[in-house]
Amino acid sequence: MTELDLTGVPCPMNWVRTRLALEGMPRGERLEVLLDPGEPLDSVPRSAREDGHEVALDGNRVTIVKR
């Protein structure tokens, strides 16, 4: 499992960094991303789902399973 702390990183750079991390991971691997509340917690999970990944939220932690 990989963890990214993207607190303080503005949109859309938080999604760009998340997507780059996902591109370098094998399928089935988990990525945990820490985000600021508000737009980042809305946009990053939505974008990950749109890309076909499995997404779970727990507070400001987003867990993405690469598909």
Short mmCIF file of C-alpha atoms in Angstrom, two decimals:
data_model
loop_
_atom_site.label_atom_id
_atom_site.label_comp_id
_atom_site.label_asym_id
_atom_site.label_seq_id
_atom_site.Cartn_x
_atom_site.Cartn_y
_atom_site.Cartn_z
CA MET A 1 0.00 0.00 0.00
CA THR A 2 1.17 3.49 -0.86
CA GLU A 3 0.19 6.63 1.03
CA LEU A 4 0.13 10.21 -0.28
CA ASP A 5 -0.32 13.21 1.98
CA LEU A 6 -1.82 15.86 -0.28
CA THR A 7 -3.13 18.16 2.43
CA GLY A 8 -2.48 21.73 1.40
CA VAL A 9 -2.25 20.78 -2.30
CA PRO A 10 -4.88 22.69 -4.32
CA CYS A 11 -7.18 21.29 -7.01
CA PRO A 12 -6.52 20.09 -9.64
CA MET A 13 -2.94 19.28 -8.64
CA ASN A 14 -4.11 16.85 -5.95
CA TRP A 15 -5.84 14.74 -8.63
CA VAL A 16 -2.84 15.04 -10.98
CA ARG A 17 -0.52 13.69 -8.26
CA THR A 18 -2.99 10.95 -7.35
CA ARG A 19 -3.35 9.88 -10.97
CA LEU A 20 0.42 9.80 -11.50
CA ALA A 21 0.81 7.60 -8.42
CA LEU A 22 -1.91 5.25 -9.69
CA GLU A 23 -0.27 4.97 -13.11
CA GLY A 24 2.88 3.55 -11.53
CA MET A 25 1.04 0.94 -9.47
CA PRO A 26 -0.04 -2.59 -10.41
CA ARG A 27 -3.74 -3.48 -10.60
CA GLY A 28 -5.25 -4.38 -7.24
CA GLU A 29 -2.78 -2.21 -5.30
CA ARG A 30 -4.18 0.23 -2.71
CA LEU A 31 -3.39 3.92 -2.59
CA GLU A 32 -4.33 5.95 0.49
CA VAL A 33 -4.59 9.69 -0.05
CA LEU A 34 -4.95 12.31 2.68
CA LEU A 35 -6.87 15.36 1.45
CA ASP A 36 -8.21 18.66 2.73
CA PRO A 37 -11.97 18.88 3.31
CA GLY A 38 -14.15 20.52 0.69
CA GLU A 39 -13.40 20.43 -3.03
CA PRO A 40 -10.46 17.99 -2.79
CA LEU A 41 -12.59 15.41 -0.95
CA ASP A 42 -15.30 15.84 -3.59
CA SER A 43 -13.22 15.89 -6.75
CA VAL A 44 -10.46 13.30 -6.16
CA PRO A 45 -12.79 10.39 -5.24
CA ARG A 46 -15.17 11.32 -8.07
CA SER A 47 -12.34 11.42 -10.60
CA ALA A 48 -10.96 8.10 -9.36
CA ARG A 49 -14.39 6.46 -9.71
CA GLU A 50 -14.77 7.94 -13.21
CA ASP A 51 -11.44 6.30 -14.10
CA GLY A 52 -12.89 2.96 -12.96
CA HIS A 53 -11.15 2.55 -9.60
CA GLU A 54 -12.74 1.34 -6.36
CA VAL A 55 -12.95 4.19 -3.84
CA ALA A 56 -13.69 4.36 -0.09
CA LEU A 57 -13.78 7.42 2.18
CA ASP A 58 -12.95 7.63 5.88
CA GLY A 59 -12.82 11.22 7.10
CA ASN A 60 -10.15 12.99 5.07
CA ARG A 61 -8.57 9.66 3.97
CA VAL A 62 -9.45 8.27 0.55
CA THR A 63 -8.55 4.66 -0.23
CA ILE A 64 -8.32 3.87 -3.92
CA VAL A 65 -7.90 0.32 -5.25
CA LYS A 66 -6.46 0.43 -8.76
CA ARG A 67 -8.57 -1.40 -11.32
#
